[in-house]
CSV table of C-alpha atoms and ligand atoms in Angstrom, one decimal:
chain,number,residue,atom,x,y,z
A,153,UNK,CA,-208.2,-82.1,-145.1
A,154,UNK,CA,-210.6,-84.7,-143.5
A,155,UNK,CA,-214.0,-85.4,-143.8
A,156,UNK,CA,-215.7,-82.6,-141.6
A,157,UNK,CA,-214.0,-79.9,-142.6
A,158,UNK,CA,-214.4,-80.9,-146.9
A,159,UNK,CA,-218.8,-80.7,-145.3
A,160,UNK,CA,-218.1,-77.9,-143.7
A,161,UNK,CA,-216.2,-76.0,-146.3
A,162,UNK,CA,-219.0,-77.3,-148.7
A,163,UNK,CA,-221.5,-75.9,-146.9
A,164,UNK,CA,-220.2,-73.1,-145.9
A,165,UNK,CA,-219.3,-72.2,-149.5
A,166,UNK,CA,-222.7,-70.0,-151.3
A,167,UNK,CA,-222.6,-67.5,-148.5
A,168,UNK,CA,-219.2,-67.1,-147.9
A,169,UNK,CA,-218.9,-66.3,-151.5
A,170,UNK,CA,-222.1,-65.0,-152.2
A,171,UNK,CA,-220.7,-62.2,-149.5
A,172,UNK,CA,-217.6,-62.0,-150.7
A,173,UNK,CA,-218.4,-61.7,-154.9
A,174,UNK,CA,-221.1,-58.5,-153.1
A,175,UNK,CA,-217.6,-56.6,-151.3
A,176,UNK,CA,-215.5,-57.4,-154.4
A,177,UNK,CA,-217.2,-54.8,-155.9
A,178,UNK,CA,-216.6,-52.6,-153.2
A,179,UNK,CA,-213.4,-53.2,-152.0
A,180,UNK,CA,-210.7,-56.4,-152.0
A,181,UNK,CA,-210.8,-59.1,-151.2
A,182,UNK,CA,-209.6,-61.1,-148.6
A,183,UNK,CA,-207.5,-63.9,-149.1
A,184,UNK,CA,-207.2,-66.5,-146.6
A,185,UNK,CA,-204.1,-69.2,-147.4
A,186,UNK,CA,-203.1,-72.3,-145.5
A,187,UNK,CA,-200.5,-75.1,-145.9
A,188,UNK,CA,-199.4,-78.1,-145.0
A,189,UNK,CA,-195.8,-76.8,-144.7
A,190,UNK,CA,-194.6,-74.7,-141.9
A,191,UNK,CA,-191.8,-73.4,-144.3
A,192,UNK,CA,-190.5,-69.7,-143.5
A,193,UNK,CA,-190.5,-69.1,-147.3
A,194,UNK,CA,-194.3,-69.6,-147.9
A,195,UNK,CA,-195.2,-68.3,-144.5
A,196,UNK,CA,-193.6,-64.5,-145.7
A,197,UNK,CA,-194.5,-64.5,-148.9
A,198,UNK,CA,-198.1,-65.0,-148.1
A,199,UNK,CA,-197.7,-63.3,-145.7
A,200,UNK,CA,-196.2,-59.6,-147.8
A,201,UNK,CA,-199.1,-60.1,-150.3
A,202,UNK,CA,-201.1,-59.0,-146.2
A,203,UNK,CA,-202.9,-62.8,-146.5
A,204,UNK,CA,-204.0,-64.3,-143.3
A,205,UNK,CA,-203.5,-67.8,-142.1
A,206,UNK,CA,-206.7,-70.4,-141.8
A,207,UNK,CA,-206.3,-73.9,-141.2
A,208,UNK,CA,-207.6,-76.6,-143.7
A,209,UNK,CA,-211.3,-76.7,-141.7
A,210,UNK,CA,-211.2,-73.1,-142.5
A,211,UNK,CA,-212.6,-71.2,-145.4
A,212,UNK,CA,-209.9,-71.0,-147.9
A,213,UNK,CA,-208.7,-68.5,-150.8
A,214,UNK,CA,-205.1,-70.4,-151.3
A,215,UNK,CA,-203.5,-73.3,-150.7
A,216,UNK,CA,-200.2,-74.6,-150.7
A,217,UNK,CA,-201.2,-78.5,-149.7
A,218,UNK,CA,-198.3,-82.0,-150.2
A,219,UNK,CA,-199.5,-83.8,-152.5
A,220,UNK,CA,-201.3,-86.3,-150.7
A,221,UNK,CA,-203.7,-83.5,-148.9
A,222,UNK,CA,-204.0,-82.7,-152.8
A,223,UNK,CA,-205.2,-85.9,-153.9
A,224,UNK,CA,-208.0,-86.4,-151.0
A,225,UNK,CA,-209.6,-82.3,-151.8
A,226,UNK,CA,-209.7,-83.6,-155.6
A,227,UNK,CA,-211.3,-87.7,-154.6
A,228,UNK,CA,-214.0,-88.3,-155.9
A,229,UNK,CA,-215.8,-89.9,-152.2
A,230,UNK,CA,-213.8,-86.8,-150.2
A,231,UNK,CA,-217.6,-84.6,-153.0
A,232,UNK,CA,-215.5,-80.8,-152.3
A,233,UNK,CA,-216.1,-78.9,-154.9
A,234,UNK,CA,-213.9,-75.1,-155.1
A,235,UNK,CA,-215.0,-72.3,-155.7
A,236,UNK,CA,-213.7,-69.4,-158.5
A,237,UNK,CA,-211.3,-68.0,-155.4
A,238,UNK,CA,-209.0,-71.2,-154.8
A,239,UNK,CA,-206.5,-72.2,-156.2
A,240,UNK,CA,-204.0,-74.8,-155.1
A,241,UNK,CA,-200.3,-75.8,-155.6
A,242,UNK,CA,-200.9,-79.4,-157.0
A,243,UNK,CA,-202.4,-81.6,-159.8
A,244,UNK,CA,-205.1,-83.9,-158.5
A,245,UNK,CA,-202.4,-86.4,-160.0
A,246,UNK,CA,-199.4,-85.2,-160.8
A,247,UNK,CA,-197.9,-89.0,-160.6
A,248,UNK,CA,-198.3,-89.4,-163.9
A,249,UNK,CA,-195.4,-87.3,-164.5
A,250,UNK,CA,-193.7,-87.1,-160.9
A,251,UNK,CA,-193.7,-91.5,-160.9
A,252,UNK,CA,-190.2,-92.9,-161.9
A,253,UNK,CA,-192.0,-95.3,-163.9
A,254,UNK,CA,-195.0,-93.2,-165.4
A,255,UNK,CA,-192.5,-90.8,-166.0
A,256,UNK,CA,-191.4,-93.5,-168.3
A,257,UNK,CA,-194.5,-94.8,-170.0
A,258,UNK,CA,-196.8,-91.7,-170.3
A,259,UNK,CA,-193.2,-90.3,-172.4
A,260,UNK,CA,-193.0,-93.8,-174.7
A,261,UNK,CA,-197.0,-93.8,-175.1
A,262,UNK,CA,-195.7,-89.9,-176.8
A,263,UNK,CA,-193.1,-91.5,-179.0
A,264,UNK,CA,-194.5,-94.4,-179.6
A,265,UNK,CA,-198.3,-92.3,-180.7
A,266,UNK,CA,-196.1,-89.4,-183.0
A,267,UNK,CA,-193.8,-92.7,-184.6
A,268,UNK,CA,-197.1,-93.9,-185.6
A,269,UNK,CA,-198.7,-90.3,-187.0
A,270,UNK,CA,-195.2,-90.4,-189.3
A,271,UNK,CA,-194.1,-87.0,-187.2
A,272,UNK,CA,-190.1,-87.2,-187.7
A,273,UNK,CA,-189.9,-85.6,-184.7
A,274,UNK,CA,-190.0,-89.9,-184.5
A,275,UNK,CA,-187.2,-90.8,-186.4
A,276,UNK,CA,-184.8,-93.4,-185.7
A,277,UNK,CA,-181.1,-95.1,-185.2
A,278,UNK,CA,-179.2,-97.8,-185.0
A,279,UNK,CA,-177.1,-97.5,-182.1
A,280,UNK,CA,-174.1,-99.3,-182.4
A,281,UNK,CA,-172.7,-101.1,-179.0
A,282,UNK,CA,-168.4,-101.7,-179.2
A,283,UNK,CA,-169.1,-105.3,-177.4
A,284,UNK,CA,-170.7,-106.1,-181.0
A,285,UNK,CA,-174.9,-105.6,-179.8
A,286,UNK,CA,-177.0,-102.7,-181.3
A,287,UNK,CA,-180.1,-100.7,-180.2
A,288,UNK,CA,-182.4,-98.3,-182.1
A,289,UNK,CA,-183.0,-95.2,-180.4
A,290,UNK,CA,-184.9,-92.4,-181.3
A,291,UNK,CA,-182.4,-89.4,-183.4
A,292,UNK,CA,-184.5,-86.5,-181.4
A,293,UNK,CA,-187.0,-88.0,-178.5
A,294,UNK,CA,-184.4,-89.4,-176.6
A,295,UNK,CA,-184.2,-87.0,-174.3
A,296,UNK,CA,-185.1,-90.1,-171.1
A,297,UNK,CA,-181.6,-93.0,-169.9
A,298,UNK,CA,-183.8,-96.1,-171.6
A,299,UNK,CA,-185.9,-98.4,-168.3
A,300,UNK,CA,-187.8,-100.2,-167.7
A,301,UNK,CA,-190.3,-100.7,-165.0
A,302,UNK,CA,-189.1,-103.9,-162.6
A,303,UNK,CA,-190.9,-106.9,-161.8
A,304,UNK,CA,-192.5,-105.6,-165.8
A,305,UNK,CA,-190.3,-106.0,-168.1
A,306,UNK,CA,-187.9,-107.7,-166.5
A,307,UNK,CA,-187.4,-109.7,-169.9
A,308,UNK,CA,-187.0,-107.1,-171.6
A,309,UNK,CA,-183.9,-106.0,-169.6
A,310,UNK,CA,-182.4,-108.9,-170.2
A,311,UNK,CA,-182.6,-108.4,-173.9
A,312,UNK,CA,-181.9,-104.7,-173.8
A,313,UNK,CA,-179.0,-105.4,-171.4
A,314,UNK,CA,-177.7,-108.6,-173.2
A,315,UNK,CA,-177.1,-106.4,-176.3
A,316,UNK,CA,-173.9,-104.3,-174.1
A,317,UNK,CA,-174.0,-106.4,-171.5
A,318,UNK,CA,-170.5,-104.0,-170.6
A,319,UNK,CA,-173.1,-101.2,-169.7
A,320,UNK,CA,-173.5,-99.9,-165.8
A,321,UNK,CA,-177.4,-99.7,-164.5
A,322,UNK,CA,-179.4,-97.9,-161.5
A,323,UNK,CA,-182.1,-98.9,-159.6
A,324,UNK,CA,-184.4,-96.8,-157.6
A,325,UNK,CA,-187.0,-97.5,-156.1
A,326,UNK,CA,-190.4,-96.5,-157.8
A,327,UNK,CA,-191.5,-94.6,-154.3
A,328,UNK,CA,-188.5,-93.3,-152.7
A,329,UNK,CA,-186.9,-90.4,-152.6
A,330,UNK,CA,-183.8,-88.1,-151.6
A,331,UNK,CA,-181.9,-91.6,-153.5
A,332,UNK,CA,-183.3,-94.0,-151.7
A,333,UNK,CA,-182.4,-97.6,-151.9
A,334,UNK,CA,-180.7,-96.2,-155.0
A,335,UNK,CA,-177.9,-99.2,-156.2
A,336,UNK,CA,-176.2,-99.6,-159.2
A,337,UNK,CA,-175.4,-102.4,-160.7
A,338,UNK,CA,-173.1,-104.5,-163.7
A,339,UNK,CA,-173.4,-107.7,-163.7
A,340,UNK,CA,-177.1,-109.3,-165.0
A,341,UNK,CA,-176.1,-111.7,-161.5
A,342,UNK,CA,-175.7,-108.8,-159.4
A,343,UNK,CA,-179.2,-107.7,-160.1
A,344,UNK,CA,-180.3,-111.6,-159.7
A,345,UNK,CA,-178.6,-111.8,-156.3
A,346,UNK,CA,-180.5,-108.5,-155.2
A,347,UNK,CA,-183.5,-109.7,-156.2
A,348,UNK,CA,-182.9,-113.6,-154.2
A,349,UNK,CA,-181.3,-110.7,-151.6
A,350,UNK,CA,-185.4,-108.3,-151.6
A,351,UNK,CA,-187.5,-112.3,-150.9
A,352,UNK,CA,-190.0,-112.4,-154.5
A,353,UNK,CA,-189.3,-108.5,-155.5
A,354,UNK,CA,-189.0,-109.8,-158.7
A,355,UNK,CA,-192.2,-111.9,-158.3
A,356,UNK,CA,-195.0,-109.8,-160.3
A,357,UNK,CA,-197.5,-111.5,-157.6
A,358,UNK,CA,-195.2,-111.2,-154.5
A,359,UNK,CA,-193.6,-107.8,-154.7
A,360,UNK,CA,-194.2,-105.3,-152.4
A,361,UNK,CA,-192.0,-101.9,-154.9
A,362,UNK,CA,-191.5,-101.1,-158.8
A,363,UNK,CA,-188.5,-100.5,-158.9
A,364,UNK,CA,-187.2,-98.9,-162.4
A,365,UNK,CA,-184.1,-99.5,-163.8
A,366,UNK,CA,-182.7,-96.9,-165.9
A,367,UNK,CA,-179.3,-97.1,-168.0
A,368,UNK,CA,-176.4,-95.5,-166.1
A,369,UNK,CA,-174.7,-92.4,-167.2
A,370,UNK,CA,-171.3,-92.8,-166.8
A,371,UNK,CA,-170.1,-90.0,-168.7
A,372,UNK,CA,-171.8,-87.1,-166.8
A,373,UNK,CA,-169.8,-83.5,-167.5
A,374,UNK,CA,-167.9,-83.2,-164.5
A,375,UNK,CA,-166.4,-80.2,-163.5
A,376,UNK,CA,-163.5,-79.6,-160.7
A,377,UNK,CA,-163.8,-84.1,-162.1
A,378,UNK,CA,-167.1,-84.7,-159.9
A,379,UNK,CA,-170.6,-85.5,-161.3
A,380,UNK,CA,-173.4,-82.5,-160.9
A,381,UNK,CA,-176.9,-82.1,-162.1
A,382,UNK,CA,-178.8,-79.1,-163.3
A,383,UNK,CA,-182.6,-78.9,-160.3
A,384,UNK,CA,-184.4,-76.8,-162.9
A,385,UNK,CA,-187.9,-75.0,-162.0
A,386,UNK,CA,-191.7,-75.4,-164.8
A,387,UNK,CA,-194.3,-74.0,-163.5
A,388,UNK,CA,-197.2,-75.2,-165.2
A,389,UNK,CA,-200.2,-73.2,-165.4
A,390,UNK,CA,-202.2,-75.3,-167.1
A,391,UNK,CA,-202.4,-78.4,-169.3
A,392,UNK,CA,-204.8,-77.8,-172.0
A,393,UNK,CA,-203.9,-75.8,-173.4
A,394,UNK,CA,-200.1,-76.1,-172.2
A,395,UNK,CA,-198.3,-73.0,-170.0
A,396,UNK,CA,-195.6,-74.1,-168.8
A,397,UNK,CA,-192.0,-71.5,-167.1
A,398,UNK,CA,-189.2,-71.8,-166.9
A,399,UNK,CA,-187.0,-70.4,-163.3
A,400,UNK,CA,-184.2,-68.7,-164.8
A,401,UNK,CA,-182.3,-69.3,-161.4
A,402,UNK,CA,-181.6,-73.5,-160.9
A,403,UNK,CA,-178.6,-74.7,-159.5
A,404,UNK,CA,-175.7,-77.4,-160.4
A,405,UNK,CA,-175.8,-80.2,-156.9
A,406,UNK,CA,-172.8,-81.8,-157.2
A,407,UNK,CA,-171.3,-84.9,-155.6
A,408,UNK,CA,-168.5,-84.2,-152.6
A,409,UNK,CA,-165.9,-86.5,-154.1
A,410,UNK,CA,-164.3,-86.8,-157.5
A,411,UNK,CA,-166.3,-89.0,-160.0
A,412,UNK,CA,-164.2,-92.5,-160.3
A,413,UNK,CA,-166.1,-95.4,-162.5
A,414,UNK,CA,-164.2,-97.8,-161.2
A,415,UNK,CA,-165.2,-101.5,-159.7
A,416,UNK,CA,-164.6,-100.3,-156.2
A,417,UNK,CA,-166.2,-96.9,-156.5
A,418,UNK,CA,-169.9,-98.8,-157.9
A,419,UNK,CA,-170.9,-98.8,-154.5
A,420,UNK,CA,-169.9,-95.0,-152.7
A,421,UNK,CA,-172.9,-93.1,-153.4
A,422,UNK,CA,-170.8,-90.1,-153.4
A,423,UNK,CA,-169.0,-90.1,-157.0
A,424,UNK,CA,-172.5,-90.8,-157.9
A,425,UNK,CA,-175.8,-89.3,-156.3
A,426,UNK,CA,-176.1,-85.8,-156.6
A,427,UNK,CA,-178.5,-86.0,-154.1
A,428,UNK,CA,-178.1,-82.9,-151.0
A,429,UNK,CA,-179.8,-85.2,-149.3
A,430,UNK,CA,-177.2,-87.7,-149.7
A,431,UNK,CA,-174.3,-85.6,-150.1
A,432,UNK,CA,-174.9,-83.5,-146.8
A,433,UNK,CA,-174.4,-86.8,-144.4
A,434,UNK,CA,-170.5,-86.9,-146.9
A,435,UNK,CA,-166.7,-86.5,-144.5
A,436,UNK,CA,-165.6,-83.1,-147.5
A,437,UNK,CA,-169.7,-81.5,-147.4
A,438,UNK,CA,-169.7,-77.9,-147.8
A,439,UNK,CA,-172.2,-75.6,-145.9
A,440,UNK,CA,-171.8,-72.6,-147.1
A,441,UNK,CA,-172.1,-73.0,-150.7
A,442,UNK,CA,-173.3,-76.7,-150.5
A,443,UNK,CA,-172.4,-78.2,-153.4
A,444,UNK,CA,-174.2,-76.4,-155.2
A,445,UNK,CA,-174.0,-73.2,-158.6
A,446,UNK,CA,-176.0,-71.1,-160.2
A,447,UNK,CA,-177.1,-72.0,-163.2
A,448,UNK,CA,-176.1,-69.0,-164.7
A,449,UNK,CA,-172.2,-68.9,-163.2
A,450,UNK,CA,-172.4,-73.2,-165.3
A,451,UNK,CA,-173.3,-71.3,-168.5
A,452,UNK,CA,-170.8,-68.9,-167.6
A,453,UNK,CA,-168.3,-71.5,-167.6
A,454,UNK,CA,-169.5,-74.0,-170.3
A,455,UNK,CA,-169.7,-70.3,-172.8
A,456,UNK,CA,-165.8,-69.9,-172.3
A,457,UNK,CA,-164.7,-73.2,-172.2
A,458,UNK,CA,-166.6,-74.6,-174.2
A,459,UNK,CA,-168.0,-71.9,-176.5
A,460,UNK,CA,-170.9,-69.4,-176.8
A,461,UNK,CA,-172.8,-71.0,-180.2
A,462,UNK,CA,-173.0,-74.4,-178.2
A,463,UNK,CA,-174.5,-73.4,-174.3
A,464,UNK,CA,-176.7,-71.8,-175.8
A,465,UNK,CA,-178.2,-75.6,-178.1
A,466,UNK,CA,-177.9,-77.3,-174.8
A,467,UNK,CA,-179.6,-74.7,-172.9
A,468,UNK,CA,-182.3,-74.8,-176.4
A,469,UNK,CA,-182.4,-78.6,-176.2
A,470,UNK,CA,-183.1,-78.3,-171.8
A,471,UNK,CA,-186.1,-76.8,-172.9
A,472,UNK,CA,-187.3,-78.7,-175.3
A,473,UNK,CA,-187.3,-81.9,-173.0
A,474,UNK,CA,-188.8,-79.8,-170.7
A,475,UNK,CA,-192.1,-78.8,-173.3
A,476,UNK,CA,-192.1,-82.5,-174.5
A,477,UNK,CA,-191.4,-84.2,-171.2
A,478,UNK,CA,-194.9,-82.7,-170.3
A,479,UNK,CA,-196.4,-83.2,-173.7
A,480,UNK,CA,-196.2,-86.0,-173.2
A,481,UNK,CA,-198.3,-85.8,-170.1
A,482,UNK,CA,-200.4,-83.6,-171.0
A,483,UNK,CA,-203.6,-85.5,-172.7
A,484,UNK,CA,-203.7,-87.6,-169.9
A,485,UNK,CA,-203.2,-85.1,-166.6
A,486,UNK,CA,-206.9,-83.9,-165.0
A,487,UNK,CA,-206.3,-80.2,-166.2
A,488,UNK,CA,-208.2,-78.3,-163.4
A,489,UNK,CA,-209.1,-75.4,-163.5
A,490,UNK,CA,-207.5,-74.7,-160.0
A,491,UNK,CA,-204.1,-75.9,-160.2
A,492,UNK,CA,-201.2,-75.1,-160.7
A,493,UNK,CA,-197.6,-76.5,-160.2
A,494,UNK,CA,-194.2,-75.8,-159.5
A,495,UNK,CA,-192.2,-79.0,-160.3
A,496,UNK,CA,-188.6,-79.4,-159.4
A,497,UNK,CA,-186.9,-80.8,-162.4
A,498,UNK,CA,-183.6,-83.3,-161.8
A,499,UNK,CA,-181.3,-82.6,-165.9
A,500,UNK,CA,-177.6,-85.0,-165.8
A,501,UNK,CA,-175.9,-83.4,-168.6
A,502,UNK,CA,-173.2,-86.4,-170.0
A,503,UNK,CA,-169.8,-85.2,-171.8
A,504,UNK,CA,-171.0,-84.3,-174.8
A,505,UNK,CA,-173.4,-82.0,-173.6
A,506,UNK,CA,-176.3,-83.4,-174.5
A,507,UNK,CA,-178.7,-83.4,-172.1
A,508,UNK,CA,-181.1,-86.4,-169.4
A,509,UNK,CA,-184.0,-86.2,-168.3
A,510,UNK,CA,-183.1,-88.2,-164.5
A,511,UNK,CA,-187.2,-87.2,-162.5
A,512,UNK,CA,-188.9,-85.1,-162.5
A,513,UNK,CA,-190.6,-83.9,-158.6
A,514,UNK,CA,-193.3,-82.9,-158.0
A,515,UNK,CA,-192.7,-81.4,-154.5
A,516,UNK,CA,-189.0,-79.2,-154.9
A,517,UNK,CA,-187.4,-78.8,-151.9
A,518,UNK,CA,-188.2,-76.0,-150.0
A,519,UNK,CA,-185.9,-76.3,-147.5
A,520,UNK,CA,-183.0,-73.9,-147.9
A,521,UNK,CA,-179.6,-75.0,-146.9
A,522,UNK,CA,-177.3,-72.1,-148.0
A,523,UNK,CA,-178.0,-68.3,-147.8
A,524,UNK,CA,-177.7,-67.7,-152.0
A,525,UNK,CA,-180.7,-71.1,-151.2
A,526,UNK,CA,-183.9,-69.3,-148.9
A,527,UNK,CA,-183.0,-66.6,-151.4
A,528,UNK,CA,-183.5,-68.3,-154.4
A,529,UNK,CA,-186.1,-69.9,-153.0
A,530,UNK,CA,-188.2,-66.7,-151.9
A,531,UNK,CA,-188.0,-65.3,-154.7
A,532,UNK,CA,-189.1,-68.6,-156.2
A,533,UNK,CA,-192.1,-68.6,-154.3
A,534,UNK,CA,-192.6,-64.6,-154.5
A,535,UNK,CA,-192.4,-65.9,-158.3
A,536,UNK,CA,-195.1,-67.7,-159.1
A,537,UNK,CA,-197.3,-66.0,-157.0
A,538,UNK,CA,-197.2,-63.4,-159.7
A,539,UNK,CA,-197.7,-65.2,-162.7
A,540,UNK,CA,-200.2,-68.2,-161.0
A,541,UNK,CA,-202.7,-65.3,-159.8
A,542,UNK,CA,-204.4,-62.6,-161.6
A,543,UNK,CA,-203.3,-58.0,-161.4
A,544,UNK,CA,-204.8,-57.9,-158.8
A,545,UNK,CA,-202.9,-60.8,-156.8
A,546,UNK,CA,-206.7,-62.5,-155.6
A,547,UNK,CA,-207.4,-66.1,-156.5
A,548,UNK,CA,-209.7,-66.4,-159.4
A,549,UNK,CA,-209.6,-69.6,-161.8
A,550,UNK,CA,-211.3,-66.8,-164.9
A,551,UNK,CA,-209.1,-65.1,-165.3
A,552,UNK,CA,-207.5,-65.6,-168.4
A,553,UNK,CA,-203.9,-66.8,-167.8
A,554,UNK,CA,-201.5,-65.2,-169.6
A,555,UNK,CA,-198.6,-62.7,-166.5
A,556,UNK,CA,-197.8,-59.7,-168.1
A,557,UNK,CA,-193.8,-59.7,-168.4
A,558,UNK,CA,-193.4,-58.0,-165.4
A,559,UNK,CA,-195.2,-60.4,-163.8
A,560,UNK,CA,-193.5,-62.8,-165.0
A,561,UNK,CA,-189.8,-62.1,-163.5
A,562,UNK,CA,-187.9,-64.5,-163.5
A,563,UNK,CA,-189.7,-66.9,-165.0
A,564,UNK,CA,-189.6,-67.1,-169.5
A,565,UNK,CA,-191.9,-68.7,-171.2
A,566,UNK,CA,-191.3,-72.1,-172.0
A,567,UNK,CA,-194.8,-72.6,-174.2
A,568,UNK,CA,-198.4,-71.8,-174.1
A,569,UNK,CA,-200.5,-72.8,-176.7
A,570,UNK,CA,-203.9,-70.5,-175.9
A,571,UNK,CA,-201.2,-67.7,-176.8
A,572,UNK,CA,-199.3,-69.3,-180.1
A,573,UNK,CA,-202.8,-70.9,-181.4
A,574,UNK,CA,-203.3,-67.1,-181.1
A,575,UNK,CA,-200.5,-65.5,-182.7
A,576,UNK,CA,-201.4,-68.0,-185.9
A,577,UNK,CA,-204.5,-67.3,-185.8
A,578,UNK,CA,-203.1,-63.5,-186.5
A,579,UNK,CA,-200.9,-64.2,-188.8
A,580,UNK,CA,-203.1,-66.3,-190.7
A,581,UNK,CA,-205.7,-64.0,-190.8
A,582,UNK,CA,-202.8,-61.3,-191.5
A,583,UNK,CA,-201.7,-62.8,-194.7
A,584,UNK,CA,-205.3,-63.5,-195.8
A,585,UNK,CA,-205.2,-59.3,-195.3
A,586,UNK,CA,-201.8,-59.4,-197.3
A,587,UNK,CA,-203.1,-61.4,-200.3
A,588,UNK,CA,-205.9,-59.9,-200.9
A,589,UNK,CA,-204.8,-56.7,-201.1
A,590,UNK,CA,-201.8,-57.5,-202.7
A,591,UNK,CA,-204.7,-58.1,-205.2
A,592,UNK,CA,-206.6,-55.7,-205.3
A,593,UNK,CA,-204.8,-53.3,-207.6
A,594,UNK,CA,-206.6,-50.1,-206.3
A,595,UNK,CA,-205.4,-49.6,-202.6
B,123,ATP,N1,-179.6,-92.8,-165.3
B,123,ATP,C1,-179.1,-92.9,-165.1
B,123,ATP,N2,-177.1,-92.4,-164.5
B,123,ATP,C2,-176.5,-91.2,-163.8
B,123,ATP,N3,-177.2,-90.3,-163.1
B,123,ATP,C3,-178.6,-90.9,-162.4
B,123,ATP,C4,-178.9,-91.6,-163.2
B,123,ATP,N4,-179.8,-91.6,-162.6
B,123,ATP,C5,-180.2,-91.2,-161.8
B,123,ATP,N5,-178.6,-90.6,-161.7
B,123,ATP,C6,-177.9,-90.2,-159.7
B,123,ATP,O1,-179.2,-90.5,-158.7
B,123,ATP,C7,-179.6,-89.7,-158.0
B,123,ATP,C8,-180.4,-89.7,-157.7
B,123,ATP,O2,-182.2,-90.8,-159.0
B,123,ATP,P1,-184.4,-89.5,-158.4
B,123,ATP,O3,-183.7,-88.1,-158.7
B,123,ATP,O4,-184.0,-89.9,-159.9
B,123,ATP,O5,-184.0,-90.4,-156.9
B,123,ATP,P2,-184.2,-89.4,-156.0
B,123,ATP,O6,-183.8,-90.4,-154.9
B,123,ATP,O7,-185.8,-89.8,-155.2
B,123,ATP,O8,-183.8,-88.0,-156.5
B,123,ATP,P3,-184.9,-87.7,-155.6
B,123,ATP,O9,-185.3,-86.9,-154.0
B,123,ATP,O10,-184.8,-85.8,-156.2
B,123,ATP,O11,-186.4,-87.4,-156.1
B,123,ATP,C9,-179.5,-88.3,-159.5
B,123,ATP,O12,-179.8,-87.3,-158.6
B,123,ATP,C10,-178.3,-88.1,-160.3
B,123,ATP,O13,-177.0,-87.7,-159.4
């Protein structure tokens, strides 16, 4: 969006919405959408609702924007002010959750805060490594692999590495996606060699980009001998109070080559990285199912092989970790009421059925690799709209953001702090009433 279009949009704001608000009492407001992504799953959903497409320079009510557009709109320099009938699909500083290094920073801070407050959730435990080393871990809040930001935390990484030199680590550039620039290391010398070759990569003043280095989950749950991860969709309609929903139709993304931890396969990304963008270039890639499995199939498989109780516990643990990752960033998010965001959560389950949060994407892919994929993504967008919009389907940030059971569709409520507070207040009122009634023997 250009400065000029922002200016024009602001100028027309009062005219347009003065008119719209007057008319609204008589007829349903016409909705204008705008999108940076030319995806049929988006456009078909908007048009199905009778909305009309306009360009970013026109007056829009609903913008499915790229992250950069969103940042431009919210930047102080733009001077753009949104009105009550405008909604956009990102929070201005979504990167607090979706950038690999910031996610880790926020989760570390969240755990420290809980620990300082003496919260039992922040209980710690010792882990003894087979090589004799020992590390301390959070007992419950240990849901991201141990991670350091490089070059800044290099010394801390080396200290941790030396406690268990047998372990494998994964290096990921913070600013890239789709598996780009990722590699595995199991020797410090390999990291040093890499740093020498990528001249100055570890020199804080020279480094062009930062990396995260995470403990590699080397014992993933395998199905058919292959590694997979989960892609789950989490919709957040507010960070303060936190309101979040989990889409029940996530999927597993499988590697095309059987899992193998031997040294010779360490550089084989078809073994280790589950990204579709990586796997689709492999000779074994099947374009019919795209290496994907629905979460429902996974649940059935796990119930059959491990039992219902552990399967339920696993899915409970996944919801739990999502809620805590959101709580970790909630204090630093600009919880603008015009915004909502659908995050793509990447989760790996290890062979002890412990879920690990690998990454959160602010722009999960809406590209469909299979027919099932297209149906799923179409439904996802349809369902996002029904949750974020008021019951009359017209963008309006003044509504209470409490979707009906029908509107929830395939989303299930993960957390609504506002509703929870209301319920708590109601319960304590009821308790008070019943106590006072109990005390009154004449009633
Ligand atoms: N700590 C880890 N242990 C095991 N496997 C991992 C770990 N971190 C990442 N992976 C694997 O590497 C893949 C890519 O990692 P990640 O999703 O963090 O990077 P990305 O390239 O930014 O991906 P995206 O395109 O989803 O943004 C994951 O899908 C997963 O299969």
